[in-house]
Tab-separated table of C-alpha atoms in Angstrom:
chain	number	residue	atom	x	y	z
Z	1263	UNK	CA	79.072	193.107	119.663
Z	1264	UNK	CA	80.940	191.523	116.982
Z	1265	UNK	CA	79.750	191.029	113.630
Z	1266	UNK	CA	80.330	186.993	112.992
Z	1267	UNK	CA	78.562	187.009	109.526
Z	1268	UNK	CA	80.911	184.438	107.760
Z	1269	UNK	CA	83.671	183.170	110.410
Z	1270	UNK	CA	83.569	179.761	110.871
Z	1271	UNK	CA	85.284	177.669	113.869
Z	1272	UNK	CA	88.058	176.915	111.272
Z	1273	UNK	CA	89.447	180.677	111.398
Z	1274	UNK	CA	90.357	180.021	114.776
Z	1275	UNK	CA	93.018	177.429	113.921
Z	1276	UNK	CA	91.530	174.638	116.097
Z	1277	UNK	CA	92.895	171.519	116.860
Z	1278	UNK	CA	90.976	168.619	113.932
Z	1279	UNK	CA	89.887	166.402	116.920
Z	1280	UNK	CA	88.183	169.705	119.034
Z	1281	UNK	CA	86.517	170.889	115.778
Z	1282	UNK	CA	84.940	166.976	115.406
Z	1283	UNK	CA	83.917	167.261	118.929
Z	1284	UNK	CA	82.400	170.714	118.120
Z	1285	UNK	CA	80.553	169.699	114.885
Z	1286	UNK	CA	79.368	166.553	115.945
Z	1287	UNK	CA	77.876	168.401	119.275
Z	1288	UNK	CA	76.037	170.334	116.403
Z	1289	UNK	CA	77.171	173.648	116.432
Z	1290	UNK	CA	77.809	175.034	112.890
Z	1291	UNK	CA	79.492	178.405	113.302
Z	1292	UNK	CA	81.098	180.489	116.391
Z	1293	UNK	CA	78.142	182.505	118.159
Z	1294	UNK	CA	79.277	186.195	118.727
Z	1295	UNK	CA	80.198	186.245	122.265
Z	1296	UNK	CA	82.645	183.751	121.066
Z	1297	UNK	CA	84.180	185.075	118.203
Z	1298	UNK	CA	84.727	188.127	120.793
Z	1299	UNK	CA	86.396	185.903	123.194
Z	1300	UNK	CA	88.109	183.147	121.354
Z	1301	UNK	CA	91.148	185.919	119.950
Z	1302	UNK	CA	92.245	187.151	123.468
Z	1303	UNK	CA	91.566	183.846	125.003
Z	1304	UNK	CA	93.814	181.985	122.862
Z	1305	UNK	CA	96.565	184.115	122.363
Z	1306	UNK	CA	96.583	184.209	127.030
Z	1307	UNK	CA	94.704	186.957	127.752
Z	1308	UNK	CA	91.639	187.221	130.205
Z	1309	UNK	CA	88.322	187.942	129.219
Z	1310	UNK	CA	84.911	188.780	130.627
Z	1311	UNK	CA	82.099	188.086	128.237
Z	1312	UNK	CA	78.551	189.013	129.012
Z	1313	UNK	CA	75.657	187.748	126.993
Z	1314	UNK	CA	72.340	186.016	127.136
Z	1315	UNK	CA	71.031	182.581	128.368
Z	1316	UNK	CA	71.859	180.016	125.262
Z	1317	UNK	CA	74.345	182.785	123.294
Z	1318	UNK	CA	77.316	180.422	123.499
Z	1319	UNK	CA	79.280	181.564	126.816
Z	1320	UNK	CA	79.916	177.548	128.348
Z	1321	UNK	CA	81.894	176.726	124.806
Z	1322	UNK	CA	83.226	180.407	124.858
Z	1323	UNK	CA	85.019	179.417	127.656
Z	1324	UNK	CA	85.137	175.712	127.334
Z	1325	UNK	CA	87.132	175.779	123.994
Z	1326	UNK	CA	90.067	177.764	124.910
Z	1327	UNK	CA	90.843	175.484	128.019
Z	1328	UNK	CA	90.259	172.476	126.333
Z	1329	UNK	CA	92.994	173.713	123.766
Z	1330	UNK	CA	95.322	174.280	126.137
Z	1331	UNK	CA	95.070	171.008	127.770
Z	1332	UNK	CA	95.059	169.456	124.286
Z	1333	UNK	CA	98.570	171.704	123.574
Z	1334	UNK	CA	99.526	170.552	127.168
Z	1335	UNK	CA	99.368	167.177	126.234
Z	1336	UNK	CA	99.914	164.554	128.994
Z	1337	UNK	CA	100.362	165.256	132.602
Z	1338	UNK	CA	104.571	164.663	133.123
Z	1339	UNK	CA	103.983	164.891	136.582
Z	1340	UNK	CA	101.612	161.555	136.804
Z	1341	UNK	CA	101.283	160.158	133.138
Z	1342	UNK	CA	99.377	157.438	135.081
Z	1343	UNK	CA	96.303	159.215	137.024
Z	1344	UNK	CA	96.663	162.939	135.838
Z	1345	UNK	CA	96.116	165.112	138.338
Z	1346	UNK	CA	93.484	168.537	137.594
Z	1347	UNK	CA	95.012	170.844	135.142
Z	1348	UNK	CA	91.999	173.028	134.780
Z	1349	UNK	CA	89.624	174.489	137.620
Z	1350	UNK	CA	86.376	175.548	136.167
Z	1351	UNK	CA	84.761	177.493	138.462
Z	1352	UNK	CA	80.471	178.003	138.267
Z	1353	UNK	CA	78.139	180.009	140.611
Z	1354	UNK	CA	75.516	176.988	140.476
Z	1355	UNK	CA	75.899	173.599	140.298
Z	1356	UNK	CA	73.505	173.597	137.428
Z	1357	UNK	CA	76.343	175.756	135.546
Z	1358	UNK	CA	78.503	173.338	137.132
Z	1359	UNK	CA	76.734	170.411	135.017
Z	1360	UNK	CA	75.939	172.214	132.174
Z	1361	UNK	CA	79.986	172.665	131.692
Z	1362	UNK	CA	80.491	168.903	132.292
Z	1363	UNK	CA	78.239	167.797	129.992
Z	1364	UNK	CA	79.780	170.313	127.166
Z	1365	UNK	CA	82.844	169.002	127.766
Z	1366	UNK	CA	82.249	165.724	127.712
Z	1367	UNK	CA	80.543	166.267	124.170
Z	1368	UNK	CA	82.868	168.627	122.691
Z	1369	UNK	CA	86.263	167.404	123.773
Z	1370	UNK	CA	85.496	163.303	123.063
């Protein structure tokens, strides 16, 4: 596992509104199974993470897409109802929720 001792979400070059959403959702600094995800995630690569229950892994995954979509910007092909751009996949629909809820929080 990476050591995080001292990274903070800003060494990640995040977008100013999705490190608001971040903070205000109360999270202070990257857990480790993100700051071992985040740098392949955001530069395109995949990733499997493994960790524990409450380690981090929804926002681990959460943040990178919701960068994209941010970089995206608007949908050209229907700036008026935008269609899906991301497909977030969950075993459960607990998971399912759990991942709504974070990104309803984090990416206000």
């Amino acid at each position: 596992m990476t050591d995080t001792k001292g990274n903070d979400f800003e060494v990640y070059f995040l977008k100013r509104d999705l490190l608001m959403g971040i903070f205000e959702s109360g999270f202070e600094k990257p857990s480790p199974i993100q700051a071992q995800c985040w740098p392949p995630l955001l530069s395109g690569l995949d990733c499997i993470g493994i960790a524990a229950t409450g380690s981090g892994k929804t926002l681990g995954f959460l943040v990178p897409a919701l960068l994209k979509l941010a970089r995206l910007g608007p949908n050209p092909q229907s700036p008026a109802s935008p269609a899906p751009r991301v497909l977030i996949v969950a075993p459960t629909r607990e998971l399912a929720m759990q991942s709504d809820v974070v990104v309803r929080e984090v990416g206000q």
